[in-house]
Coordinates of C-alpha atoms and ligand atoms in Angstrom, one line a residue:
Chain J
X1 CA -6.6 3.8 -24.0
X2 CA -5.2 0.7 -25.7
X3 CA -4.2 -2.7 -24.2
X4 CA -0.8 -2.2 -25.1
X5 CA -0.3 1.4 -23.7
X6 CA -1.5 0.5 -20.8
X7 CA 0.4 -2.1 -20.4
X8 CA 3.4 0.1 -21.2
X9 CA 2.6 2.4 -18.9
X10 CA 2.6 -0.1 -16.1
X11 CA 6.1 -1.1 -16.8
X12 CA 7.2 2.1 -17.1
X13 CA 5.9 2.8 -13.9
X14 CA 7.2 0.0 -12.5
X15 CA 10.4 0.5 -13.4
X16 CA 10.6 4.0 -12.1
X17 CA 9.7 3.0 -8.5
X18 CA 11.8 -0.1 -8.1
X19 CA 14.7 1.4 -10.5
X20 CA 18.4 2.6 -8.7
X21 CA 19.6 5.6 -7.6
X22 CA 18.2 9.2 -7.2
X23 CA 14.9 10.1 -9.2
X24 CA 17.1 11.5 -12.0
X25 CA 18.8 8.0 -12.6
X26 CA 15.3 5.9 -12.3
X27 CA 13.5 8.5 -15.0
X28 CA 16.5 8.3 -17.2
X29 CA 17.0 4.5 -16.4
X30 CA 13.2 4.3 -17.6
X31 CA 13.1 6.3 -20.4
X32 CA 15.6 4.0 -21.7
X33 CA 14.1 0.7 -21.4
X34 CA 10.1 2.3 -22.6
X35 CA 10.7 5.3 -24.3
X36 CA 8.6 7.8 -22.1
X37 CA 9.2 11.0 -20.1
X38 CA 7.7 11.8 -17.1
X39 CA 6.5 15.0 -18.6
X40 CA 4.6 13.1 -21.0
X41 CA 3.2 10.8 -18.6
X42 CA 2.2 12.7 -15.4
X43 CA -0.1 15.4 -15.8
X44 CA 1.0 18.3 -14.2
X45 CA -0.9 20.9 -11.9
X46 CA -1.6 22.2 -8.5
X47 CA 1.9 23.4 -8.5
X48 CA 3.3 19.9 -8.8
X49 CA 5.3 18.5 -11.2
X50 CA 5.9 15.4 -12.8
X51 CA 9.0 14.6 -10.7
X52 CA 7.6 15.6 -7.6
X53 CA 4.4 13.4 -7.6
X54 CA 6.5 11.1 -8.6
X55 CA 8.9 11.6 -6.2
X56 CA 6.0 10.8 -3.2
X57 CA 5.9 7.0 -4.8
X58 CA 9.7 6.3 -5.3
X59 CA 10.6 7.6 -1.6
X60 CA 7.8 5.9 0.1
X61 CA 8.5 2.8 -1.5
X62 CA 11.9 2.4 -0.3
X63 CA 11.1 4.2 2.9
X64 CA 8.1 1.7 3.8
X65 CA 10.4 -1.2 2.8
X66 CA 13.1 0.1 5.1
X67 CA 10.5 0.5 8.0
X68 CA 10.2 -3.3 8.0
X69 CA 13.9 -4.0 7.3
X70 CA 14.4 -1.9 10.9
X71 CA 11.6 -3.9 12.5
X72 CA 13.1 -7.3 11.2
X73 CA 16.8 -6.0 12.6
X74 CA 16.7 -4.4 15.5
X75 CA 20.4 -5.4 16.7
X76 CA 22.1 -5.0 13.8
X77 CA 20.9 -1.8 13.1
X78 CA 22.2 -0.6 16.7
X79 CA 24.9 -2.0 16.5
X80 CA 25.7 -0.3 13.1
X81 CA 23.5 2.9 13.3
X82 CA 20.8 4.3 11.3
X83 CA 23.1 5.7 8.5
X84 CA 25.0 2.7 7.4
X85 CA 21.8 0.3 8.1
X86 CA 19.9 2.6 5.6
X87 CA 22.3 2.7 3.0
X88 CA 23.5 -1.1 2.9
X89 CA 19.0 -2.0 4.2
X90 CA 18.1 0.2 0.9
X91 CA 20.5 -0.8 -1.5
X92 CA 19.3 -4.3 -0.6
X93 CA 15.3 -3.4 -1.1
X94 CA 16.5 -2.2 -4.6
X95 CA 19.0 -4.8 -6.1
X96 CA 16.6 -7.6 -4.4
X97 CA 13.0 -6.2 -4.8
X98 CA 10.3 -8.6 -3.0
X99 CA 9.4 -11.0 -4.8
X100 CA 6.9 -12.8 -2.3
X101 CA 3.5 -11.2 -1.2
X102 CA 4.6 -12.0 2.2
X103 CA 6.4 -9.0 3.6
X104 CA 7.9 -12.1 6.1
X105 CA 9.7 -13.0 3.2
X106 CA 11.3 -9.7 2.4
X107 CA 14.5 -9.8 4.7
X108 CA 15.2 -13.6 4.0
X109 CA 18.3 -12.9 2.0
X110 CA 19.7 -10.4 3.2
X111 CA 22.1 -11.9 5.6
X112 CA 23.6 -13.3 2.0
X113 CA 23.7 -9.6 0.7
X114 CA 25.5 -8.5 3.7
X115 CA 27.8 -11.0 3.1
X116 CA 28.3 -10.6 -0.8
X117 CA 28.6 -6.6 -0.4
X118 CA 30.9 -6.7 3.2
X119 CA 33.9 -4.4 2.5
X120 CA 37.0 -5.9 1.9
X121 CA 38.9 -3.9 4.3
X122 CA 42.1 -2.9 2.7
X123 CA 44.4 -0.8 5.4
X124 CA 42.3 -2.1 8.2
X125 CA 44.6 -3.3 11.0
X126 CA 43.4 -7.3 12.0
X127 CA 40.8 -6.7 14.8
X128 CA 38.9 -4.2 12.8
X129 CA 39.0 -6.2 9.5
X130 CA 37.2 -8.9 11.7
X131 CA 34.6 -6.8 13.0
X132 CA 33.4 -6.6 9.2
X133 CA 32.3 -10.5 9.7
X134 CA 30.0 -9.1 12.3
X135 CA 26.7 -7.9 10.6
X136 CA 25.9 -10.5 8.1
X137 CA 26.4 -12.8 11.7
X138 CA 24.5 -10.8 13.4
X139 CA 22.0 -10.7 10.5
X140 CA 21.7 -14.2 10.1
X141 CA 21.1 -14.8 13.7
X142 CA 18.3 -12.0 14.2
X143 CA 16.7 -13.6 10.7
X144 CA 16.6 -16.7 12.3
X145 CA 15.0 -14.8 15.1
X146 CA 12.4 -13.4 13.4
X147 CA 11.6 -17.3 11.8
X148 CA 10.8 -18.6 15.1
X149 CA 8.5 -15.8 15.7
X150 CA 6.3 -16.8 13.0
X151 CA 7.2 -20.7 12.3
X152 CA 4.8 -24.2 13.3
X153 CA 5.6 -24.5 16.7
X154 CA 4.6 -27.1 19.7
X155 CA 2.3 -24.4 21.5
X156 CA -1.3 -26.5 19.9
X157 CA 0.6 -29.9 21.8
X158 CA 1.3 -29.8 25.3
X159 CA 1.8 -33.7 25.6
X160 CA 4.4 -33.9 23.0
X161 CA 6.0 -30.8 24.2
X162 CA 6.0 -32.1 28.4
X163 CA 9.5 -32.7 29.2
X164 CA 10.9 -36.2 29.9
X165 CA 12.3 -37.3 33.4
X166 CA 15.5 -39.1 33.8
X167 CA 13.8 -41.8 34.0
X168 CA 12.5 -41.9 30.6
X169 CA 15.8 -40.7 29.0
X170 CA 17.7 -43.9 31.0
X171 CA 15.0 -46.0 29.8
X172 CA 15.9 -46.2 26.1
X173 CA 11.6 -45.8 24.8
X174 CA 11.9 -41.7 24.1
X175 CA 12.0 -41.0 20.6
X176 CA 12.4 -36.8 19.6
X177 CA 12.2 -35.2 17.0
X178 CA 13.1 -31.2 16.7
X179 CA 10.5 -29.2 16.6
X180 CA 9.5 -26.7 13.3
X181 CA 10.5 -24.0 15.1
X182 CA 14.1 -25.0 15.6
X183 CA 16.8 -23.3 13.9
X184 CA 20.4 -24.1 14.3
X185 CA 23.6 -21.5 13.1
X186 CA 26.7 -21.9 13.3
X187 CA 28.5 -18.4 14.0
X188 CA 31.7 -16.2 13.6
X189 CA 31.0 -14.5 17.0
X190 CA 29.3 -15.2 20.2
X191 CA 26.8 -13.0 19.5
X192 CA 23.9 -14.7 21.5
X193 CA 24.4 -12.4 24.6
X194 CA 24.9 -9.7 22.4
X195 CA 21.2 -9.8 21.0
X196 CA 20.6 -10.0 24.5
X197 CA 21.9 -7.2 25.7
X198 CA 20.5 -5.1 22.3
X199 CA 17.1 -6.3 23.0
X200 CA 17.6 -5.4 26.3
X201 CA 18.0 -1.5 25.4
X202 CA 22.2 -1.6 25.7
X203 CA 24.8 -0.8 23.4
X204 CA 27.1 -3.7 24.0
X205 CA 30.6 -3.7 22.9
X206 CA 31.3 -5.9 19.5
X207 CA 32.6 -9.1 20.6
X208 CA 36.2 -11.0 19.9
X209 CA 35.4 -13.5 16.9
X210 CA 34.8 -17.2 18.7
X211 CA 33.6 -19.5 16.6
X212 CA 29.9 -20.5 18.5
X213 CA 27.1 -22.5 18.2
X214 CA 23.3 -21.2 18.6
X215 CA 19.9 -23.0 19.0
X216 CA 16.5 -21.1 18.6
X217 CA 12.7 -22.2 19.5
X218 CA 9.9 -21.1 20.8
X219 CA 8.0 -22.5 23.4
X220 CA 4.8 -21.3 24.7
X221 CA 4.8 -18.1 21.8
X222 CA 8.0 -16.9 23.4
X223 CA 11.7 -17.4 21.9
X224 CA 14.5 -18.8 23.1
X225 CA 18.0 -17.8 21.6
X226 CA 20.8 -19.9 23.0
X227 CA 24.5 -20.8 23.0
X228 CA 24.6 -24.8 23.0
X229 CA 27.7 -27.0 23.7
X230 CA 29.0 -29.1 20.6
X231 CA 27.2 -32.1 21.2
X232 CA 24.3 -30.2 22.0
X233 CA 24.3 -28.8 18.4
X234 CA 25.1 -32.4 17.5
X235 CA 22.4 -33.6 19.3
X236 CA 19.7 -31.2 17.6
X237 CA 21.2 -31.7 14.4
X238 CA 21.1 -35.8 14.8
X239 CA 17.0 -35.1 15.7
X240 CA 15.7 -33.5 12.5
X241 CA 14.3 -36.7 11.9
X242 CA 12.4 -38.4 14.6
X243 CA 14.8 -40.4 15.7
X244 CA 15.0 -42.7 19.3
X245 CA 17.1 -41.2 21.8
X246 CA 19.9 -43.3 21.7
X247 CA 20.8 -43.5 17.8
X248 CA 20.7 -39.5 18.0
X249 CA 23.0 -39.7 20.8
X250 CA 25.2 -42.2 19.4
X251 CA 25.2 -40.0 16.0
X252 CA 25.9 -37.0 18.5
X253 CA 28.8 -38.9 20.5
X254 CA 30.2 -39.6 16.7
X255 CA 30.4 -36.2 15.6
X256 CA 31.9 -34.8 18.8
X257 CA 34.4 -37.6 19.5
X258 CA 32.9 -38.2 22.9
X259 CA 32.0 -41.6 24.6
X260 CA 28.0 -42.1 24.6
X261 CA 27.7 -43.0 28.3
X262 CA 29.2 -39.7 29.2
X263 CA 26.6 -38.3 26.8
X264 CA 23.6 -39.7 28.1
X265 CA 24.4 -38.6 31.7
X266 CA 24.7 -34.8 30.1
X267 CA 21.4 -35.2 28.2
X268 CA 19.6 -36.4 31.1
X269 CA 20.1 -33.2 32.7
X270 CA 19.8 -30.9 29.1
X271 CA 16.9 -32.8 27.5
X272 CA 14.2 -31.0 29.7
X273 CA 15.9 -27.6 29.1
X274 CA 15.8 -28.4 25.5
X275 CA 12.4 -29.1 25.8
X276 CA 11.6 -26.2 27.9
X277 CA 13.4 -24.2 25.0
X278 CA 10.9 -25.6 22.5
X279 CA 14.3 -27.1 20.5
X280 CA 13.0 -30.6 20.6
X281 CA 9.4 -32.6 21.3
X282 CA 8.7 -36.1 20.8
X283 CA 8.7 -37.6 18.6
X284 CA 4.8 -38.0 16.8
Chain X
X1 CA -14.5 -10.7 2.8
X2 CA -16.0 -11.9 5.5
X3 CA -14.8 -14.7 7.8
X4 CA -18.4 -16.3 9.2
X5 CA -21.0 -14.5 6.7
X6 CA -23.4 -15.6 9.0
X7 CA -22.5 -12.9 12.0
X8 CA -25.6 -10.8 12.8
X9 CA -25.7 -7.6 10.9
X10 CA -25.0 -4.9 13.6
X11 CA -28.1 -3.1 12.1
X12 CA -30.5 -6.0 11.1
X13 CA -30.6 -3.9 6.9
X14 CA -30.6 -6.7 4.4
X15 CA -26.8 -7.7 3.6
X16 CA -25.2 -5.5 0.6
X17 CA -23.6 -8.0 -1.7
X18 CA -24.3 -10.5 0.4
X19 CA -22.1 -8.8 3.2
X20 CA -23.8 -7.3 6.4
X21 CA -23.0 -4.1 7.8
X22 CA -20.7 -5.1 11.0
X23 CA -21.0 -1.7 12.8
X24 CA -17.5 0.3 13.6
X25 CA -14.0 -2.0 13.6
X26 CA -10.4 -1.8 13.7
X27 CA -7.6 -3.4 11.9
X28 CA -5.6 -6.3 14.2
X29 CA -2.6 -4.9 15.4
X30 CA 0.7 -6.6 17.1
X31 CA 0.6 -3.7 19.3
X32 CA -2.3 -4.6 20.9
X33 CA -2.3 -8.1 21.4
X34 CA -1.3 -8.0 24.8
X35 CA -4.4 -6.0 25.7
X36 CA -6.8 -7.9 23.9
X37 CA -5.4 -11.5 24.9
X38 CA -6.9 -9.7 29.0
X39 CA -9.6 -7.5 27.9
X40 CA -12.7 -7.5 25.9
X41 CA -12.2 -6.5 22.0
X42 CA -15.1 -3.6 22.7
X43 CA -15.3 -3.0 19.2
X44 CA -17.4 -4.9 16.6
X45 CA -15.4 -5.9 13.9
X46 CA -11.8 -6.7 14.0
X47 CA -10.0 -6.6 10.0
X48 CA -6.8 -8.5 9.6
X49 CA -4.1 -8.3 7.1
X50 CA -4.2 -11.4 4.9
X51 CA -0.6 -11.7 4.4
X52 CA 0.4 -11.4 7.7
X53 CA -1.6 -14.6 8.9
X54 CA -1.1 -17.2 6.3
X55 CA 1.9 -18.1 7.0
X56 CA 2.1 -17.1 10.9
X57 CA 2.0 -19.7 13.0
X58 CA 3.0 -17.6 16.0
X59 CA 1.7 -15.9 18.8
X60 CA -0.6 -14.0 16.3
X61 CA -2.7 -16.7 15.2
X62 CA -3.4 -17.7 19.0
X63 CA -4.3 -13.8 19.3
X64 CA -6.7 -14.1 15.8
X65 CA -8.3 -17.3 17.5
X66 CA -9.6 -15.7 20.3
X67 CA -10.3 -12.9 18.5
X68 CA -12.0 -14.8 16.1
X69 CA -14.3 -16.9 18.6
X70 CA -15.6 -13.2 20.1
X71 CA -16.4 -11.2 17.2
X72 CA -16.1 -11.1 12.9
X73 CA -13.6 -11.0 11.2
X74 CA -12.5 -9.5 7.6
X75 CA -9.6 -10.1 5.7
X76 CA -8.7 -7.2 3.8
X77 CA -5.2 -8.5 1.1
X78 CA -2.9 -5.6 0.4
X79 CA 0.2 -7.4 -1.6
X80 CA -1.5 -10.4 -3.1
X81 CA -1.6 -8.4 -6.1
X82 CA -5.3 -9.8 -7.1
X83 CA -6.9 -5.9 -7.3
X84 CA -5.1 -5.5 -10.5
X85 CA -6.2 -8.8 -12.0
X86 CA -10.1 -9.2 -13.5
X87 CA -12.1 -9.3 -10.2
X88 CA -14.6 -12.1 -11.7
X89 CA -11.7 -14.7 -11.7
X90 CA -11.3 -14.6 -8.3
X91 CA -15.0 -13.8 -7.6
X92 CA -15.4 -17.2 -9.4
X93 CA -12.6 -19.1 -7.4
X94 CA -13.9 -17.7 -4.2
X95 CA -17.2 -18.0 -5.0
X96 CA -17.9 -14.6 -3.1
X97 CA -17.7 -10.9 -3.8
X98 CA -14.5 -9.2 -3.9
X99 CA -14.6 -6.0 -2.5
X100 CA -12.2 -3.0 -4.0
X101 CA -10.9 0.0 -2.7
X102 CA -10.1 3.2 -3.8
X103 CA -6.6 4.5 -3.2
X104 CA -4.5 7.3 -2.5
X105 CA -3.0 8.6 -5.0
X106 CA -0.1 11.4 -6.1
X107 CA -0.7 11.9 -9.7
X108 CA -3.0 11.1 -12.9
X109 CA -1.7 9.8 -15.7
X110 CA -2.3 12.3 -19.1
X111 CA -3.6 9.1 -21.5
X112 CA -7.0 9.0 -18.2
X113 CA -10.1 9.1 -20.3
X114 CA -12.5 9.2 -17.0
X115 CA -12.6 9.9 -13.9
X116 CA -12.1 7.5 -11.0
X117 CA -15.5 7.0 -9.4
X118 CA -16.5 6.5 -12.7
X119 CA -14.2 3.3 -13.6
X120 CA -15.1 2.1 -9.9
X121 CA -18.7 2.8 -10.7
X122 CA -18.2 0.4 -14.0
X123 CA -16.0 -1.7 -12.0
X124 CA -18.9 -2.3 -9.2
X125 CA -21.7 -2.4 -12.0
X126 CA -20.0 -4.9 -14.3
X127 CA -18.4 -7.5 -12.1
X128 CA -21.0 -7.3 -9.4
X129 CA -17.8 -6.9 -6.7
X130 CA -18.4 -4.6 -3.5
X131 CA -16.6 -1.2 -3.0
X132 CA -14.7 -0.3 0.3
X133 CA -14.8 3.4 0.2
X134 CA -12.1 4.8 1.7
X135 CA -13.3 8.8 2.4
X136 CA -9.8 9.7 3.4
X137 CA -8.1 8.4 0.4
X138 CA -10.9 10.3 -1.2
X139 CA -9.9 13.4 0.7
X140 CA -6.6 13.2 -0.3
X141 CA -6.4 12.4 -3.8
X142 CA -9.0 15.1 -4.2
X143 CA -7.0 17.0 -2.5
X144 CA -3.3 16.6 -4.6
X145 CA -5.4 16.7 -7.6
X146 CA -7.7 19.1 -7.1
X147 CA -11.6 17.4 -7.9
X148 CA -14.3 17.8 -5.9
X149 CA -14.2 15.5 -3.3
X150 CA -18.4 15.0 -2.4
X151 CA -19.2 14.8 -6.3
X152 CA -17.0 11.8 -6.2
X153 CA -18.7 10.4 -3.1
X154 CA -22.3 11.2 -4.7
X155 CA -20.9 9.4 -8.2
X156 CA -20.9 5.9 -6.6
X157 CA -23.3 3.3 -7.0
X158 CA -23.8 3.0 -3.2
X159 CA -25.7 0.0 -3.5
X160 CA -22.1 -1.3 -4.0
X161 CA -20.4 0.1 -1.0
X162 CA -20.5 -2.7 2.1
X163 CA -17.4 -1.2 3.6
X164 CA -15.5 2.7 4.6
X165 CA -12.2 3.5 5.9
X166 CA -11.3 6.3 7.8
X167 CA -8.0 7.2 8.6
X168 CA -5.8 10.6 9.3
X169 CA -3.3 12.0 6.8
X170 CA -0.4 14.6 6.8
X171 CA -0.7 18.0 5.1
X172 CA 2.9 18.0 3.7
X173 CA 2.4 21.6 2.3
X174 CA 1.5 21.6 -1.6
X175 CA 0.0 17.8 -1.8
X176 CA -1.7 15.5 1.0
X177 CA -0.1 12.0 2.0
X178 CA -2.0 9.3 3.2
X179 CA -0.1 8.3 6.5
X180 CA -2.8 6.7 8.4
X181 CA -0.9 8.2 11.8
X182 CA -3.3 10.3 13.6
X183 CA -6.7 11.4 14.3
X184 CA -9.6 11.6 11.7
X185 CA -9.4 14.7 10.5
X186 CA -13.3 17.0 10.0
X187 CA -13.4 16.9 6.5
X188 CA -13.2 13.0 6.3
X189 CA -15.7 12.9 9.1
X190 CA -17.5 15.0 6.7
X191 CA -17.3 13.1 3.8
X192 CA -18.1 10.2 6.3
X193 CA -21.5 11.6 7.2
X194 CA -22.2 11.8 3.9
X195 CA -21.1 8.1 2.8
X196 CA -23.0 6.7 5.6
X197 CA -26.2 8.7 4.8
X198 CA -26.9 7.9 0.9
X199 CA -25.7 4.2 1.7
X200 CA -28.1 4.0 4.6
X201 CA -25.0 2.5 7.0
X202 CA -22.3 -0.1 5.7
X203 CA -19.4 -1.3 7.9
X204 CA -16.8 1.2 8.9
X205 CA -13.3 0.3 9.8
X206 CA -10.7 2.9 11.2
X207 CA -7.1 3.1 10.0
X208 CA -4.3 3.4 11.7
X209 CA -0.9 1.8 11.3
X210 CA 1.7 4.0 12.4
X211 CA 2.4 5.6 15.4
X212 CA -0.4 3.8 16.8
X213 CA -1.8 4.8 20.2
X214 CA -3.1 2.3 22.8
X215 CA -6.1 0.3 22.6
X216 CA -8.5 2.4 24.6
X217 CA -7.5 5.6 22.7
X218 CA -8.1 4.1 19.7
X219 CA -11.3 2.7 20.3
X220 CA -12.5 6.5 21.9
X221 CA -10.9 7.8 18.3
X222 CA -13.6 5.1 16.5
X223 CA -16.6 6.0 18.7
X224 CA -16.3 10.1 17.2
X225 CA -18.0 8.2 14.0
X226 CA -21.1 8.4 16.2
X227 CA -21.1 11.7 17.0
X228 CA -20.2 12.6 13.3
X229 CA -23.1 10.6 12.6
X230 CA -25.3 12.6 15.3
X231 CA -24.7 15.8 12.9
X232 CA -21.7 17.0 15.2
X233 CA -17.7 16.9 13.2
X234 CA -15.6 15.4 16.2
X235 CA -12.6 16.5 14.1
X236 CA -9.7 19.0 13.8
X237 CA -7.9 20.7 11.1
X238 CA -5.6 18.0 9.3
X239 CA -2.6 17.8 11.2
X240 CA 0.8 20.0 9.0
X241 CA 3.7 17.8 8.8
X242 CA 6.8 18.5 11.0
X243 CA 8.8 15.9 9.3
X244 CA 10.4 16.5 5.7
X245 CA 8.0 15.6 3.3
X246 CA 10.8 13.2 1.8
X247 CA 10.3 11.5 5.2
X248 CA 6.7 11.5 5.3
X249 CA 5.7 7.3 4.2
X250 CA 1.7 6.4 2.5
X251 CA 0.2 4.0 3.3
X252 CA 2.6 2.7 6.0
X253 CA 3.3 -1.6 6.4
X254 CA 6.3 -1.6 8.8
X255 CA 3.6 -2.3 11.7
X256 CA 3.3 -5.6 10.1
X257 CA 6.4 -6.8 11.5
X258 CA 6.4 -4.6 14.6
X259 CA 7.1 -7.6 17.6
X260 CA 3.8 -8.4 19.1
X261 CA 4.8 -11.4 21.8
X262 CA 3.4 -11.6 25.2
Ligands
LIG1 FE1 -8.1 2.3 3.4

C-alpha cells in the first residue's frame, strides 16, 4: 500500500468517527471530503458489514467520551437527567473533539458550550427562562471542582499551609499568597449547597437566581467548595500574588467599600478557616 | 516501560529487551486507592496510566508514591498518540525500548497486504521495540474476523514479548467487544498458557476498567493465571451481553476520571 493511501485512509477514518450525526450522515459526510465508501474500504464477512463494524468504533467513541463527561458532572447531570446531559454532553464531544492527550482536559470548555448553545426560551414565563442560566453555572462550578481535584496543592508543605493565630495576623509580618489550587467563580445561583446536597445523593430543588460568590481548595487531598462574603472573595482575589496581609486587606477594604480596621478584625477570625480550606498559604 | 529497571526480575530469567519479567500486576485504579493507602498492594506489579499522572497533582500522586516506594511500576500511554509514530524516534529520545501492543479491533481494511502478527513481527524485528501481547484482544479480533487465534500467538517473535494482558470481553452476538468488565474468560486463559509457555514467562498484567470489583476480588481473579499455568483453565464461557450492543463501550476510559479521594 502506498504512502499516500494510507495516509488517505487515515483521514477518512478519522473523519468517519469524529464526523456528526447518525452513521449515515458521517459516511456520506466522508465520502465527501475523501472520496471513499465504506464498501470499498471495510472488508466484509462473518455476517458483518461495512456499517456495522463500523458502527462498533463510531458509538464507542462518543459513548467512552460521554462516560467521562458523566464522571466529570455528576450534579449537573442530576440535576438535568440522563437524556438531556447526553444529547447537549455528545453534541459537545463532537463539535469540540479533544484536542489534548489528557482526558483532564476534555470537559474544560464545556461550561462555555453550555452557555453558547443554552435555549433562548421564547414562551417561557420569567422563573423558568432563568432556570436556563442554571447548567452552564452549575457546569462551571463542578469544572472548577474537578480542577482542584487534580491541581498543585499545599498537601507536600505543612509549615506554609499551618494556620496563623491572631496574633500573627494583628502583627502586620504575615505575607499569603493563594494557593494553586484555588479557584474563585462568581455565579448566577447559590449553587454551593446545591452540589452539596447532589453529591450527597439528593435531588435538591433548582435554586432562585442570587448572584453568589464561591472559593475552592483542597487541603490535605480533600476539597473544599464554599460560599465566601464579598470581601472574602476580595481578599482571595487581592492574594494571587504574595502579597503582606495588610496591602491585601487594604486592596480588599477598596473593592468592598468597607473600613480596614473592621476588616482585619473579620480576617482574624476567617484567615485560619481559609487556611484550613486550603484557599490561602503563606506566602514562600 | 519500566519505572526503576533495576526491580528484581520476579523469576531471576535474563531481562527481554532489557525489561524483566515482574510476575502478575494490575493497572492503578481510583477505585482502589482507599484500600491500598491501609493495606499491602499483594500483587507485584502495579501499571499506571501515563496521562492520568502527569499532570495530577492530587490525591493520586500521593497514592502512586506509596505505591511506588513498595513495588514497580510501568507506565503504559494510551492517548499520547506515539504508537502511530516511528517507534525508533522515541526509542531514541527515551533511550529505552518502547513496547507495542496489539489491539482490538472491529474490521480490516480491503487495501491489508498481511496479516497482523506479521507487521508486529516486522515491527518487533526491525525497530528492536518490545511487544505487550494482549491474548484477549487476540481473542477477539480473531474472533470478529475470523483467523485463527493460536497461529497468531505461535507467529510472534517471542523473544520480543516482555509483557501480556488479559482482560474479559462481551459476546454481543455476531462480533466480540473488548470491554475489559469481567472475568477472564477460558479461551484467553488458553491462549494465556500458551503465550507464557513458548516465551518461557514475561510479565502479565490483568485488565479491568469497568465495573471494577474490589481489591481482593480482583487480586483472587489475577491469581487463576497460576492455575491456568498449572495446566488447569480457571475460566468460564465468555460472558453474552445483556446490554444493546449499541451500548456495549471497547476499551473503556471513563474510570480515569472516576473520584478516587479518601
Ligand atoms: Fe491490553
Amino acid at each position: 500500500m502506498s504512502e499516500r493511501r494510507l495516509g488517505l485512509l487515515q483521514h477518512w477514518m478519522k473523519a468517519v468517527v469524529t464526523g456528526r450525526g447518525g452513521l449515515e450522515e458521517k459516511l456520506e459526510a466522508a465520502a465527501l471530503r475523501h472520496g471513499l465508501r465504506a464498501e470499498e474500504v471495510v472488508a466484509e464477512g462473518r455476517g458483518l458489514s461495512a456499517r456495522e463494524r463500523l458502527g462498533v468504533y463510531t458509538g464507542g467513541y462518543v459513548l467512552r467520551l460521554l462516560e467521562c463527561m458523566r464522571a466529570d458532572f455528576p450534579a449537573l447531570r442530576g440535576f438535568v437527567g440522563d437524556t438531556v446531559f447526553d444529547a447537549f454532553a455528545g453534541a459537545y464531544v463532537i463539535t469540540r473533539p479533544p484536542g489534548s492527550p489528557s482526558l483532564y482536559e476534555l470537559g474544560a470548555d464545556f461550561p462555555s458550550f453550555l452557555e453558547e448553545t443554552r435555549p433562548g426560551g421564547e414562551g417561557l414565563e420569567g422563573g423558568l427562562r432563568a432556570l436556563l442560566d442554571l447548567p452552564p453555572e452549575l457546569a462551571r462550578l463542578e469544572r472548577a471542582r474537578a480542577e482542584v481535584l487534580r491541581a498543585r496543592g499545599v498537601e507536600g508543605a505543612p509549615a506554609a499551609s499551618s494556620p496563623p493565630s491572631p496574633f500573627e495576623v494583628f502583627g502586620q509580618g504575615l505575607t499569603v499568597q493563594a494557593t494553586p489550587c484555588l479557584r474563585l467563580l462568581e455565579l448566577k445561583f447559590p449553587l454551593v449547597e446545591f452540589l452539596k446536597s447532589s453529591e450527597g445523593g439528593e435531588r435538591p430543588e433548582p435554586p432562585a437566581p442570587r448572584r453568589t460568590l464561591a472559593a475552592l481548595g483542597r487541603a490535605d487531598y480533600r476539597v473544599h467548595v464554599e460560599e465566601v462574603e464579598p470581601w472574602q472573595f476580595a481578599l482571595l482575589k487581592a492574594c494571587e500574588r504574595p502579597a503582606p496581609l495588610y496591602t491585601a486587606l487594604r486592596a480588599a477594604a477598596l473593592e468592598v467599600a468597607e473600613e480596614p480596621p473592621r476588616l482585619l478584625a473579620q480576617a482574624a477570625l476567617w484567615l485560619p478557616v481559609a487556611f484550613e480550606f486550603g484557599f490561602l498559604r503563606r506566602a514562600a | 516501560m519500566i519505572r526503576d529497571p533495576t526491580h528484581a526480575a520476579h523469576d531471576g530469567r535474563p531481562p527481554r529487551r532489557g525489561l524483566p519479567n515482574l510476575g502478575l500486576g494490575v493497572g492503578l485504579r481510583n477505585q482502589h486507592f482507599p484500600h491500598l493507602m491501609r493495606h499491602d498492594p499483594e500483587v507485584d506489579w502495579f501499571e499506571i496510566i501515563s496521562e492520568n499522572f502527569i499532570d495530577n497533582f492530587g490525591y493520586a500522586r500521593r497514592v502512586l508514591e506509596r505505591v511506588a516506594a513498595l513495588r514497580p511500576v510501568v507506565m503504559h500511554g494510551v492517548s499520547l498518540s506515539i504508537g502511530s509514530t516511528d517507534p525508533r524516534r522515541v526509542q531514541d529520545f527515551l533511550e529505552r525500548p518502547l513496547v507495542l501492543e496489539n489491539p482490538s479491533s472491529y474490521l480490516e481494511f480491503k487495501d491489508s497486504t498481511v496479516e497482523e502478527w506479521e507487521f508486529l513481527s516486522e515491527l518487533a524485528r526491525e525497530t528492536g521495540c518490545g511487544l505487550l501481547l494482549d491474548v484477549n484482544n487476540v481473542y477477539v479480533s480473531a474472533y470478529n474476523h475470523g483467523f485463527d487465534a493460536e497461529r497468531y500467538v505461535r507467529g510472534l517473535p517471542h523473544e520480543a514479548v516482555v509483557q501480556i494482558h488479559l482482560a474479559g470481553p462481551t459476546d454481543c452476538g455476531r462480533y466480540l467487544v473488548d470491554t475489559h468488565d469481567q472475568p477472564v474468560p477460558a479461551p484467553v486463559w488458553e491462549l494465556y498458557r500458551l503465550a507464557q509457555e513458548l516465551t518461557g514467562g514475561v510479565s502479565t498484567l490483568l485488565e479491568w476498567d469497568a465495573n471494577i470489583p474490589d481489591f481482593p476480588e480482583l487480586v483472587a481473579e489475577l491469581r487463576k493465571a497460576e492455575t491456568a499455568l498449572g495446566g488447569e483453565n480457571p475460566g468460564a464461557p465468555v460472558r453474552k451481553s445483556r446490554a444493546a450492543a449499541a451500548a456495549t463501550v471497547s476499551n473503556p476510559v471513563g474510570f480515569q476520571l472516576a473520584a478516587g479521594d479518601e
